[in-house]
Coordinates of C-alpha atoms in Angstrom, one line a residue:
X1 CA -16.6 -103.8 -50.7
X2 CA -18.2 -104.2 -54.2
X3 CA -20.9 -101.8 -54.9
X4 CA -22.9 -101.1 -58.1
X5 CA -22.7 -97.3 -57.4
X6 CA -20.0 -95.9 -55.1
X7 CA -19.7 -92.4 -53.7
X8 CA -16.0 -91.1 -53.9
X9 CA -14.8 -88.0 -52.1
X10 CA -11.5 -86.5 -53.4
X11 CA -9.4 -84.5 -51.1
X12 CA -6.7 -82.7 -53.2
X13 CA -5.5 -79.0 -53.7
X14 CA -4.6 -77.0 -56.6
X15 CA -3.6 -73.1 -57.0
X16 CA -1.1 -70.8 -58.6
X17 CA 1.3 -71.6 -55.7
X18 CA 0.7 -75.3 -55.8
X19 CA 0.2 -76.4 -59.4
X20 CA -2.6 -78.4 -60.6
X21 CA -0.8 -81.9 -61.0
X22 CA -2.6 -83.5 -58.0
X23 CA -6.2 -82.5 -59.0
X24 CA -5.8 -83.2 -62.7
X25 CA -4.6 -86.9 -61.6
X26 CA -7.7 -87.1 -59.4
X27 CA -9.9 -85.7 -62.2
X28 CA -8.8 -88.3 -64.7
X29 CA -9.8 -91.0 -62.0
X30 CA -13.1 -89.1 -61.4
X31 CA -14.0 -89.2 -64.9
X32 CA -13.7 -92.9 -65.2
X33 CA -15.7 -93.2 -62.1
X34 CA -18.4 -91.0 -63.5
X35 CA -18.7 -92.9 -66.7
X36 CA -19.0 -96.1 -64.6
X37 CA -22.1 -94.8 -63.1
X38 CA -20.3 -93.6 -59.8
X39 CA -20.7 -90.2 -57.9
X40 CA -17.8 -88.1 -57.0
X41 CA -17.2 -85.0 -55.4
X42 CA -13.8 -82.8 -54.8
X43 CA -13.1 -81.2 -51.4
X44 CA -10.4 -78.3 -51.5
X45 CA -9.0 -75.6 -49.8
X46 CA -7.1 -74.1 -52.8
X47 CA -8.1 -74.1 -56.6
X48 CA -7.8 -71.7 -59.4
X49 CA -11.0 -70.4 -61.0
X50 CA -9.9 -72.1 -64.2
X51 CA -9.8 -75.3 -62.4
X52 CA -13.2 -74.8 -60.7
X53 CA -14.9 -74.0 -64.2
X54 CA -13.4 -77.2 -65.7
X55 CA -14.9 -79.3 -62.6
X56 CA -18.4 -77.5 -63.4
X57 CA -17.8 -78.0 -67.3
X58 CA -17.4 -81.8 -66.5
X59 CA -20.4 -81.8 -64.0
X60 CA -18.2 -83.0 -61.1
X61 CA -19.1 -81.4 -57.8
X62 CA -17.0 -79.8 -55.4
X63 CA -16.4 -77.6 -52.2
X64 CA -13.9 -74.8 -51.8
X65 CA -13.5 -73.8 -48.3
X66 CA -11.5 -74.2 -45.2
X67 CA -8.1 -73.0 -44.3
X68 CA -5.4 -72.7 -46.9
X69 CA -2.0 -74.2 -46.3
X70 CA 0.6 -72.6 -44.2
X71 CA 3.2 -71.0 -46.6
X72 CA 6.2 -72.1 -44.5
X73 CA 6.0 -75.6 -45.9
X74 CA 7.3 -76.5 -49.6
X75 CA 4.7 -77.6 -52.0
X76 CA 5.9 -81.3 -51.3
X77 CA 6.1 -80.8 -47.5
X78 CA 3.7 -82.3 -45.0
X79 CA 1.7 -80.0 -43.0
X80 CA 2.0 -79.6 -39.1
X81 CA 0.1 -82.1 -36.9
X82 CA -2.4 -79.3 -35.9
X83 CA -2.9 -78.4 -39.4
X84 CA -3.6 -81.9 -40.5
X85 CA -6.1 -82.8 -37.7
X86 CA -8.0 -79.4 -38.3
X87 CA -8.2 -80.1 -41.8
X88 CA -9.5 -83.7 -41.1
X89 CA -12.2 -82.1 -39.0
X90 CA -13.1 -79.5 -41.4
X91 CA -13.2 -82.1 -44.3
X92 CA -15.2 -84.5 -42.3
X93 CA -17.7 -81.8 -41.6
X94 CA -17.9 -80.6 -45.1
X95 CA -18.5 -84.2 -46.2
X96 CA -21.3 -84.6 -43.9
X97 CA -23.9 -84.8 -46.6
X98 CA -22.0 -86.8 -49.1
X99 CA -20.9 -89.8 -47.0
X100 CA -18.6 -91.3 -49.3
X101 CA -17.8 -95.1 -49.7
X102 CA -14.5 -94.3 -50.3
X103 CA -12.0 -91.3 -49.6
X104 CA -9.3 -90.6 -52.1
X105 CA -6.5 -88.2 -51.1
X106 CA -3.7 -86.9 -53.4
X107 CA -2.0 -84.5 -51.1
X108 CA 1.6 -84.3 -49.9
X109 CA 0.6 -82.1 -46.9
X110 CA -1.7 -84.7 -45.5
X111 CA 0.1 -87.4 -43.7
X112 CA -0.3 -90.1 -41.2
X113 CA -2.2 -87.9 -38.7
X114 CA -4.8 -86.8 -41.2
X115 CA -5.1 -90.3 -42.5
X116 CA -5.7 -91.7 -39.0
X117 CA -8.6 -89.4 -38.5
X118 CA -10.3 -90.4 -41.6
X119 CA -9.9 -94.0 -40.8
X120 CA -11.2 -93.4 -37.2
X121 CA -14.4 -91.9 -38.7
X122 CA -14.9 -95.5 -40.7
X123 CA -14.1 -94.4 -44.2
X124 CA -12.3 -96.7 -46.5
X125 CA -9.3 -94.5 -47.7
X126 CA -7.1 -94.7 -50.9
X127 CA -3.8 -92.9 -51.1
X128 CA -2.2 -91.5 -54.2
X129 CA 1.5 -91.4 -54.0
X130 CA 4.4 -90.8 -56.5
X131 CA 7.3 -90.6 -54.1
X132 CA 8.0 -93.4 -51.7
X133 CA 9.1 -91.3 -48.5
X134 CA 6.6 -91.5 -45.7
X135 CA 4.2 -93.5 -43.6
X136 CA 0.9 -94.4 -45.1
X137 CA -2.2 -95.6 -43.2
X138 CA -4.9 -96.6 -46.1
X139 CA -6.8 -99.4 -47.2
X140 CA -5.4 -99.0 -50.8
X141 CA -2.2 -97.3 -52.0
X142 CA -1.9 -96.2 -55.7
X143 CA 1.5 -95.2 -57.2
X144 CA 0.7 -94.6 -60.8
X145 CA 4.2 -94.2 -62.0
X146 CA 5.6 -96.5 -64.6
X147 CA 8.4 -98.5 -62.9
X148 CA 6.8 -98.0 -59.4
X149 CA 6.4 -101.3 -57.4
X150 CA 4.8 -102.2 -54.2
X151 CA 8.3 -103.4 -52.6
X152 CA 9.1 -99.4 -52.8
X153 CA 6.7 -99.0 -49.9
X154 CA 7.4 -102.1 -48.1
X155 CA 9.4 -100.7 -45.2
X156 CA 7.1 -97.3 -44.7
X157 CA 3.4 -98.7 -45.1
X158 CA 1.2 -101.6 -44.2
X159 CA -1.7 -101.0 -46.8
X160 CA -4.0 -103.8 -47.4
X161 CA -3.6 -103.4 -51.1
X162 CA -1.3 -101.7 -53.4
X163 CA -1.5 -100.6 -57.0
X164 CA 1.7 -99.8 -58.6
X165 CA 3.3 -99.2 -62.2
X166 CA 2.2 -98.6 -65.7
X167 CA -0.9 -100.5 -65.7
X168 CA -2.4 -98.0 -63.2
X169 CA -1.3 -94.7 -64.8
X170 CA -4.0 -91.9 -64.4
X171 CA -4.1 -90.3 -68.1
X172 CA -7.0 -88.9 -69.9
X173 CA -8.0 -90.7 -73.1
X174 CA -7.4 -87.5 -75.1
X175 CA -3.6 -87.7 -74.6
X176 CA -3.7 -91.2 -76.4
X177 CA -5.6 -89.9 -79.5
X178 CA -3.5 -86.7 -80.5
X179 CA -4.0 -85.8 -84.0
X180 CA -0.8 -86.7 -86.0
X181 CA -0.1 -83.3 -87.7
X182 CA 2.7 -83.5 -90.2
X183 CA 6.2 -82.6 -88.8
X184 CA 6.5 -79.6 -91.2
X185 CA 3.4 -78.0 -89.8
X186 CA 4.4 -78.3 -86.2
X187 CA 6.0 -75.3 -84.2
X188 CA 9.4 -76.1 -83.0
X189 CA 9.5 -76.2 -79.0
X190 CA 7.1 -76.2 -76.1
X191 CA 8.5 -74.9 -72.8
X192 CA 6.6 -75.8 -69.7
X193 CA 8.0 -76.0 -66.5
X194 CA 4.7 -76.4 -64.5
X195 CA 1.8 -74.3 -64.6
X196 CA 3.0 -72.6 -61.3
X197 CA 6.6 -72.0 -61.8
X198 CA 6.8 -70.4 -58.5
X199 CA 10.4 -70.0 -58.5
X200 CA 10.6 -68.2 -61.9
X201 CA 12.6 -71.1 -63.4
X202 CA 11.2 -70.7 -66.9
X203 CA 12.9 -67.4 -67.5
X204 CA 16.2 -68.9 -66.4
X205 CA 15.6 -71.9 -68.8
X206 CA 15.2 -69.4 -71.6
X207 CA 18.2 -67.4 -70.8
X208 CA 20.4 -70.6 -70.7
X209 CA 18.8 -71.6 -74.1
X210 CA 20.0 -68.4 -75.6
X211 CA 23.5 -70.1 -75.5
X212 CA 22.4 -72.7 -77.9
X213 CA 23.2 -72.0 -81.5
X214 CA 20.7 -74.4 -82.9
X215 CA 17.8 -72.7 -80.9
X216 CA 18.2 -69.4 -82.8
X217 CA 15.4 -68.4 -84.9
X218 CA 13.0 -71.3 -83.6
X219 CA 9.3 -70.7 -82.7
X220 CA 9.1 -71.4 -78.9
X221 CA 5.7 -71.7 -77.1
X222 CA 6.2 -70.8 -73.3
X223 CA 3.3 -71.9 -70.9
X224 CA 3.7 -70.2 -67.6
X225 CA 1.4 -68.9 -65.0
X226 CA 0.8 -65.0 -64.9
X227 CA 1.5 -65.0 -61.2
X228 CA 5.0 -66.4 -62.0
X229 CA 7.9 -64.2 -61.9
X230 CA 8.8 -65.5 -65.1
X231 CA 5.7 -64.0 -66.9
X232 CA 6.8 -60.4 -66.4
X233 CA 10.6 -61.1 -67.1
X234 CA 9.8 -62.9 -70.5
X235 CA 7.2 -60.6 -71.4
X236 CA 9.4 -57.6 -70.7
X237 CA 12.5 -59.0 -72.9
X238 CA 10.1 -58.7 -75.9
X239 CA 11.9 -59.2 -79.2
X240 CA 15.4 -59.4 -77.6
X241 CA 15.3 -63.4 -77.6
X242 CA 17.4 -65.0 -80.2
X243 CA 14.2 -67.2 -81.0
X244 CA 10.6 -66.2 -81.5
X245 CA 8.7 -66.6 -78.1
X246 CA 4.9 -66.9 -77.8
X247 CA 3.8 -66.6 -74.2
X248 CA 0.4 -68.1 -73.1
X249 CA -0.8 -68.2 -69.5
X250 CA -3.3 -71.3 -69.7
X251 CA -4.3 -73.9 -72.3
X252 CA -7.6 -75.9 -71.6
X253 CA -6.6 -78.4 -74.6
X254 CA -3.2 -79.6 -73.6
X255 CA -3.3 -82.7 -75.9
X256 CA -3.8 -80.6 -79.0
X257 CA -1.1 -78.1 -77.8
X258 CA 1.3 -81.2 -77.4
X259 CA 0.4 -82.4 -81.0
X260 CA 1.4 -79.0 -82.6
X261 CA 5.1 -79.1 -81.2
X262 CA 8.0 -81.1 -82.4
X263 CA 9.7 -81.1 -78.9
X264 CA 8.9 -80.1 -75.2
X265 CA 11.3 -78.8 -72.6
X266 CA 9.4 -79.7 -69.3
X267 CA 9.3 -80.4 -65.9
X268 CA 9.1 -83.9 -64.4
X269 CA 5.7 -83.5 -62.8
X270 CA 2.4 -85.2 -63.6
X271 CA 2.3 -83.9 -67.0
X272 CA 5.3 -86.0 -68.0
X273 CA 3.3 -89.0 -68.6
X274 CA 0.6 -87.0 -70.5
X275 CA 3.4 -86.0 -72.9
X276 CA 4.7 -89.6 -73.0
X277 CA 1.1 -90.7 -74.1
X278 CA 0.8 -88.1 -76.6
X279 CA 4.2 -89.0 -78.4
X280 CA 5.8 -85.6 -77.6
X281 CA 9.6 -86.0 -77.3
X282 CA 10.7 -84.2 -74.0
X283 CA 13.8 -83.1 -72.5
X284 CA 13.1 -83.2 -68.7
X285 CA 14.1 -80.4 -66.1
X286 CA 13.7 -81.6 -62.4
X287 CA 12.5 -78.8 -60.4
X288 CA 11.5 -80.8 -56.9
X289 CA 12.8 -83.8 -55.0
X290 CA 9.5 -85.9 -55.7
X291 CA 10.0 -85.5 -59.3
X292 CA 13.5 -87.6 -59.4
X293 CA 12.1 -91.1 -59.3
X294 CA 9.6 -90.7 -62.5
X295 CA 12.4 -88.6 -64.3
X296 CA 14.7 -91.5 -64.0
X297 CA 12.4 -94.2 -64.8
X298 CA 11.1 -92.3 -67.9
X299 CA 14.7 -91.6 -69.1
X300 CA 15.6 -95.4 -68.5
X301 CA 12.7 -96.3 -70.7
X302 CA 14.1 -94.0 -73.5
X303 CA 11.1 -91.8 -73.9
X304 CA 12.6 -88.8 -72.5
X305 CA 16.0 -87.3 -71.9
X306 CA 17.0 -85.4 -68.6
X307 CA 18.4 -82.0 -69.7
X308 CA 18.6 -80.4 -66.2
X309 CA 18.0 -80.3 -62.4
X310 CA 17.0 -77.0 -61.2
X311 CA 16.7 -78.2 -57.5
X312 CA 20.3 -76.7 -56.9
X313 CA 20.9 -73.1 -56.4
X314 CA 23.3 -73.0 -59.5
X315 CA 21.9 -75.2 -62.1
X316 CA 22.9 -75.5 -65.8
X317 CA 20.8 -77.2 -68.7
X318 CA 22.6 -79.8 -70.8
X319 CA 23.1 -77.7 -74.1
X320 CA 24.4 -80.0 -76.0
X321 CA 21.7 -82.8 -75.4
X322 CA 19.1 -80.2 -76.2
X323 CA 20.9 -79.1 -79.4
X324 CA 20.9 -82.9 -80.5
X325 CA 17.1 -83.2 -79.6
X326 CA 16.3 -80.0 -81.7
X327 CA 18.4 -81.1 -84.8
X328 CA 18.1 -85.0 -84.8
X329 CA 14.6 -86.2 -86.0
X330 CA 15.6 -89.7 -85.3
X331 CA 16.4 -89.1 -81.9
X332 CA 12.7 -87.4 -81.5
X333 CA 11.3 -90.3 -83.4
X334 CA 12.7 -93.0 -81.0
X335 CA 11.6 -91.3 -78.1
X336 CA 7.9 -91.0 -79.4
X337 CA 7.7 -94.7 -80.4
X338 CA 9.0 -95.8 -76.9
X339 CA 6.7 -93.5 -75.3
X340 CA 3.6 -94.6 -76.9
X341 CA 4.3 -98.1 -76.2
X342 CA 4.7 -97.7 -72.5
X343 CA 1.3 -96.9 -71.6
X344 CA -2.0 -98.4 -73.0
X345 CA -4.6 -95.9 -71.5
X346 CA -6.6 -98.3 -69.4
X347 CA -5.2 -97.0 -66.1
X348 CA -8.1 -95.2 -64.7
X349 CA -10.7 -98.2 -65.4
X350 CA -8.2 -100.3 -63.8
X351 CA -8.1 -98.4 -60.7
X352 CA -12.0 -98.0 -60.7
X353 CA -12.4 -101.8 -60.6
X354 CA -9.8 -101.9 -57.8
X355 CA -11.6 -99.4 -55.7
X356 CA -15.1 -101.3 -56.4
X357 CA -13.6 -104.7 -55.5
X358 CA -11.4 -103.9 -52.7
X359 CA -12.5 -105.1 -49.0
X360 CA -11.5 -102.5 -46.4
X361 CA -10.4 -105.0 -43.6
X362 CA -10.8 -104.1 -40.2
X363 CA -13.6 -101.4 -39.0
X364 CA -15.7 -99.5 -41.6
X365 CA -18.7 -97.4 -41.2
X366 CA -21.1 -97.0 -44.4
X367 CA -24.5 -95.6 -44.9
X368 CA -27.6 -97.7 -44.9
X369 CA -29.1 -98.8 -48.1
X370 CA -32.1 -100.6 -49.4
X371 CA -30.7 -104.0 -49.1
X372 CA -30.2 -103.6 -45.4
X373 CA -33.9 -103.8 -44.2
X374 CA -34.0 -107.6 -43.5
X375 CA -30.5 -107.4 -41.9
X376 CA -31.5 -104.6 -39.4
X377 CA -34.8 -106.6 -38.6
X378 CA -32.6 -109.7 -37.7
X379 CA -30.3 -108.1 -35.5
X380 CA -33.2 -106.6 -33.5
X381 CA -34.7 -110.0 -33.0
X382 CA -31.4 -111.3 -31.5
X383 CA -32.1 -112.4 -27.7
X384 CA -31.7 -109.4 -25.4
X385 CA -31.0 -107.0 -28.3
X386 CA -33.9 -104.4 -27.4
X387 CA -33.8 -105.2 -23.6
X388 CA -32.8 -101.5 -22.8
X389 CA -34.8 -99.8 -25.7
X390 CA -37.5 -97.5 -25.0
X391 CA -39.8 -99.9 -26.6
X392 CA -38.2 -103.2 -26.0
X393 CA -40.9 -105.4 -27.9
X394 CA -39.7 -106.5 -31.5
X395 CA -42.0 -105.0 -34.1
X396 CA -43.8 -107.0 -36.6
X397 CA -42.0 -107.5 -40.0
X398 CA -44.5 -105.2 -41.7
X399 CA -44.3 -102.5 -39.2
X400 CA -40.3 -102.7 -39.6
X401 CA -40.5 -102.7 -43.4
X402 CA -42.8 -99.4 -43.4
X403 CA -40.5 -97.8 -40.8
X404 CA -37.4 -98.8 -42.9
X405 CA -38.9 -97.5 -46.1
X406 CA -40.0 -94.2 -44.7
X407 CA -36.3 -93.7 -43.2
X408 CA -34.8 -94.0 -46.6
X409 CA -36.8 -90.8 -47.7
X410 CA -36.2 -88.5 -44.8
X411 CA -33.6 -86.7 -43.2
X412 CA -34.4 -86.4 -39.5
X413 CA -32.2 -89.6 -38.7
X414 CA -29.3 -91.4 -40.2
X415 CA -28.3 -95.1 -39.8
X416 CA -25.0 -96.4 -40.3
X417 CA -24.0 -100.2 -41.0
X418 CA -20.9 -101.3 -38.9
X419 CA -18.8 -103.3 -41.0
X420 CA -15.8 -105.7 -39.9
X421 CA -13.5 -107.3 -42.2
X422 CA -16.0 -106.6 -44.9
X423 CA -19.1 -108.2 -43.1
X424 CA -22.2 -106.3 -41.4
X425 CA -21.8 -106.5 -38.1
X426 CA -24.1 -104.0 -36.5
X427 CA -25.6 -100.4 -36.8
X428 CA -25.3 -97.0 -35.1
X429 CA -28.2 -94.6 -35.3
X430 CA -28.4 -90.7 -35.2
X431 CA -31.8 -89.0 -34.6
X432 CA -31.5 -85.4 -34.9
X433 CA -33.4 -83.4 -32.1
X434 CA -33.2 -79.8 -32.6
X435 CA -30.6 -77.8 -30.8
X436 CA -28.5 -77.7 -27.5
X437 CA -27.7 -74.1 -27.1
X438 CA -26.2 -73.0 -30.5
X439 CA -25.5 -76.4 -31.8
X440 CA -27.7 -78.9 -33.3
X441 CA -28.3 -82.0 -31.2
X442 CA -28.8 -85.8 -32.1
X443 CA -29.3 -88.7 -30.1
X444 CA -27.2 -91.7 -30.8
X445 CA -27.9 -95.5 -30.1
X446 CA -26.0 -98.6 -31.3
X447 CA -26.3 -102.4 -31.6
X448 CA -23.7 -105.0 -32.5
X449 CA -24.3 -108.2 -33.7
X450 CA -23.6 -110.7 -31.0
X451 CA -21.3 -112.8 -33.0
X452 CA -19.0 -109.9 -33.4
X453 CA -19.0 -108.5 -30.0
X454 CA -15.4 -108.4 -28.2
X455 CA -14.0 -106.3 -30.9
X456 CA -14.8 -102.8 -29.4
X457 CA -17.1 -102.1 -32.4
X458 CA -19.7 -100.5 -30.3
X459 CA -17.0 -97.9 -29.2
X460 CA -15.4 -97.4 -32.7
X461 CA -18.9 -96.9 -33.9
X462 CA -19.9 -94.3 -31.6
X463 CA -16.7 -92.5 -32.0
X464 CA -16.8 -92.7 -35.9
X465 CA -20.3 -91.5 -36.0
X466 CA -19.5 -88.4 -34.0
X467 CA -16.3 -87.6 -35.8
X468 CA -18.5 -87.7 -39.1
X469 CA -20.7 -85.1 -37.5
X470 CA -18.3 -82.8 -35.8
X471 CA -20.7 -79.8 -35.7
X472 CA -23.5 -81.6 -33.9
X473 CA -23.7 -82.3 -30.1
X474 CA -24.2 -86.0 -29.9
X475 CA -25.9 -87.2 -26.9
X476 CA -27.2 -90.6 -25.6
X477 CA -29.8 -91.9 -23.1
X478 CA -28.7 -95.0 -21.4
X479 CA -30.7 -97.2 -18.9
X480 CA -28.8 -97.2 -15.5
X481 CA -29.0 -100.9 -15.6
X482 CA -27.0 -101.1 -19.1
X483 CA -23.6 -101.4 -17.6
X484 CA -22.1 -102.7 -20.8
X485 CA -23.3 -99.6 -23.0
X486 CA -22.2 -97.1 -20.3
X487 CA -18.6 -98.5 -20.5
X488 CA -18.5 -98.5 -24.2
X489 CA -19.9 -94.7 -24.5
X490 CA -17.3 -93.8 -21.9
X491 CA -14.6 -95.5 -23.9
X492 CA -15.8 -93.6 -26.9
X493 CA -15.5 -90.2 -25.3
X494 CA -18.9 -89.4 -23.9
X495 CA -19.3 -88.0 -20.6
X496 CA -22.1 -88.5 -18.0
X497 CA -24.2 -85.1 -17.5
X498 CA -27.0 -86.8 -15.6
X499 CA -28.5 -89.9 -14.4
X500 CA -29.1 -91.4 -18.1
X501 CA -27.7 -88.5 -20.3
X502 CA -24.3 -89.0 -21.8
X503 CA -22.8 -86.1 -24.1
X504 CA -19.8 -86.7 -26.6
X505 CA -16.9 -84.2 -25.7

């Protein structure tokens, strides 16, 4: 699919308990899409007020609703099958009026069960991953870690196209343009183990740093969420630390914050590559399993040093290595130079081009657009196409064109184009018809190009259309002599409730 203007729906979450890495990565891509004239919307079940304010400031739409994640799962753990399927239904319902050309998911909780639901609804799907560990069912897979390769996923996924490595790293432009403040005007150390720090590791890190003689008297900026256990513990210690501590809960301008420090002791999450792009030497502390691959890659490139692994119950930082980074300006200079040569800043634009050029093979359902007028007319002119229509006579071209122009301006019906391997293969139409009990009702009809029959496209299109409108009672009026349609509707999940009436269950 290559379209001048795409509509891209992002499914991701962020909160004080989850951190903001996934959403910020998606936001970087969304800003690049918006700069190219495309439309984006975020669909989240959890997000901080600060993040929602940032989306509003950047004029990017969002919906915050639904059921928050189960607390029994780790941040990087998949949700249960029931939770995934419920989230998919809710997401499709929330997205009903957006009707995306692509769905982009960056979420550890949403695995194969969720992905199959989105694909069954006919949406092209791109998954963002940074940890090869699970099955993926998508049209496009993006692993934006430097050092990542398609081969990492060869045994666990069968995506049509994969993007991997430094060419596709999603880092915002401002991190490549950090003001070069003289070294003698910089603060000493920035400590940031992730905004959430739900396990209170930041306070433990500071306690261990008290055993480093070279750290005495340093000016240390600590960025940690107020909801973390570390906030109260660090604040309660007051001036008892052997170094000067400035405690901050939030920073909107992270690139400027990076530019004001000589060194960072930070986690190996998504912000790792922001610090690399900004040329901020970093001692990495691993705090989750999914951080291991990119931490090892960054260390192998020489742009960071791994100084601790806090996944263990008892963990200690490498005080000697931190001491060396504090006192040796040449070590920091080498790290800064290697980091700035690793990324070129064009990753988001490359991903946008990939989205606009990738063909979602197999079955896809897309919204009708102005270029489909003649195509719809030609399908209706095929022999026997309108045989069982209420009005079987083919309209004149002028009548069809006027009807189509009116359709594009109204909301009482909706038409989707059925695509097969990137080619238009038919259409499915919904006509909204009032209420059936407490639910809104719509009548559905479908027409498949005779050249594409035999691929179960009628069944898939009907089911996808119903999945996209889970809050609507979808019905069909089928002529008693239309045996093929009756079979297709039954196979799609419709049940007969009268001589001609079928209802999707």
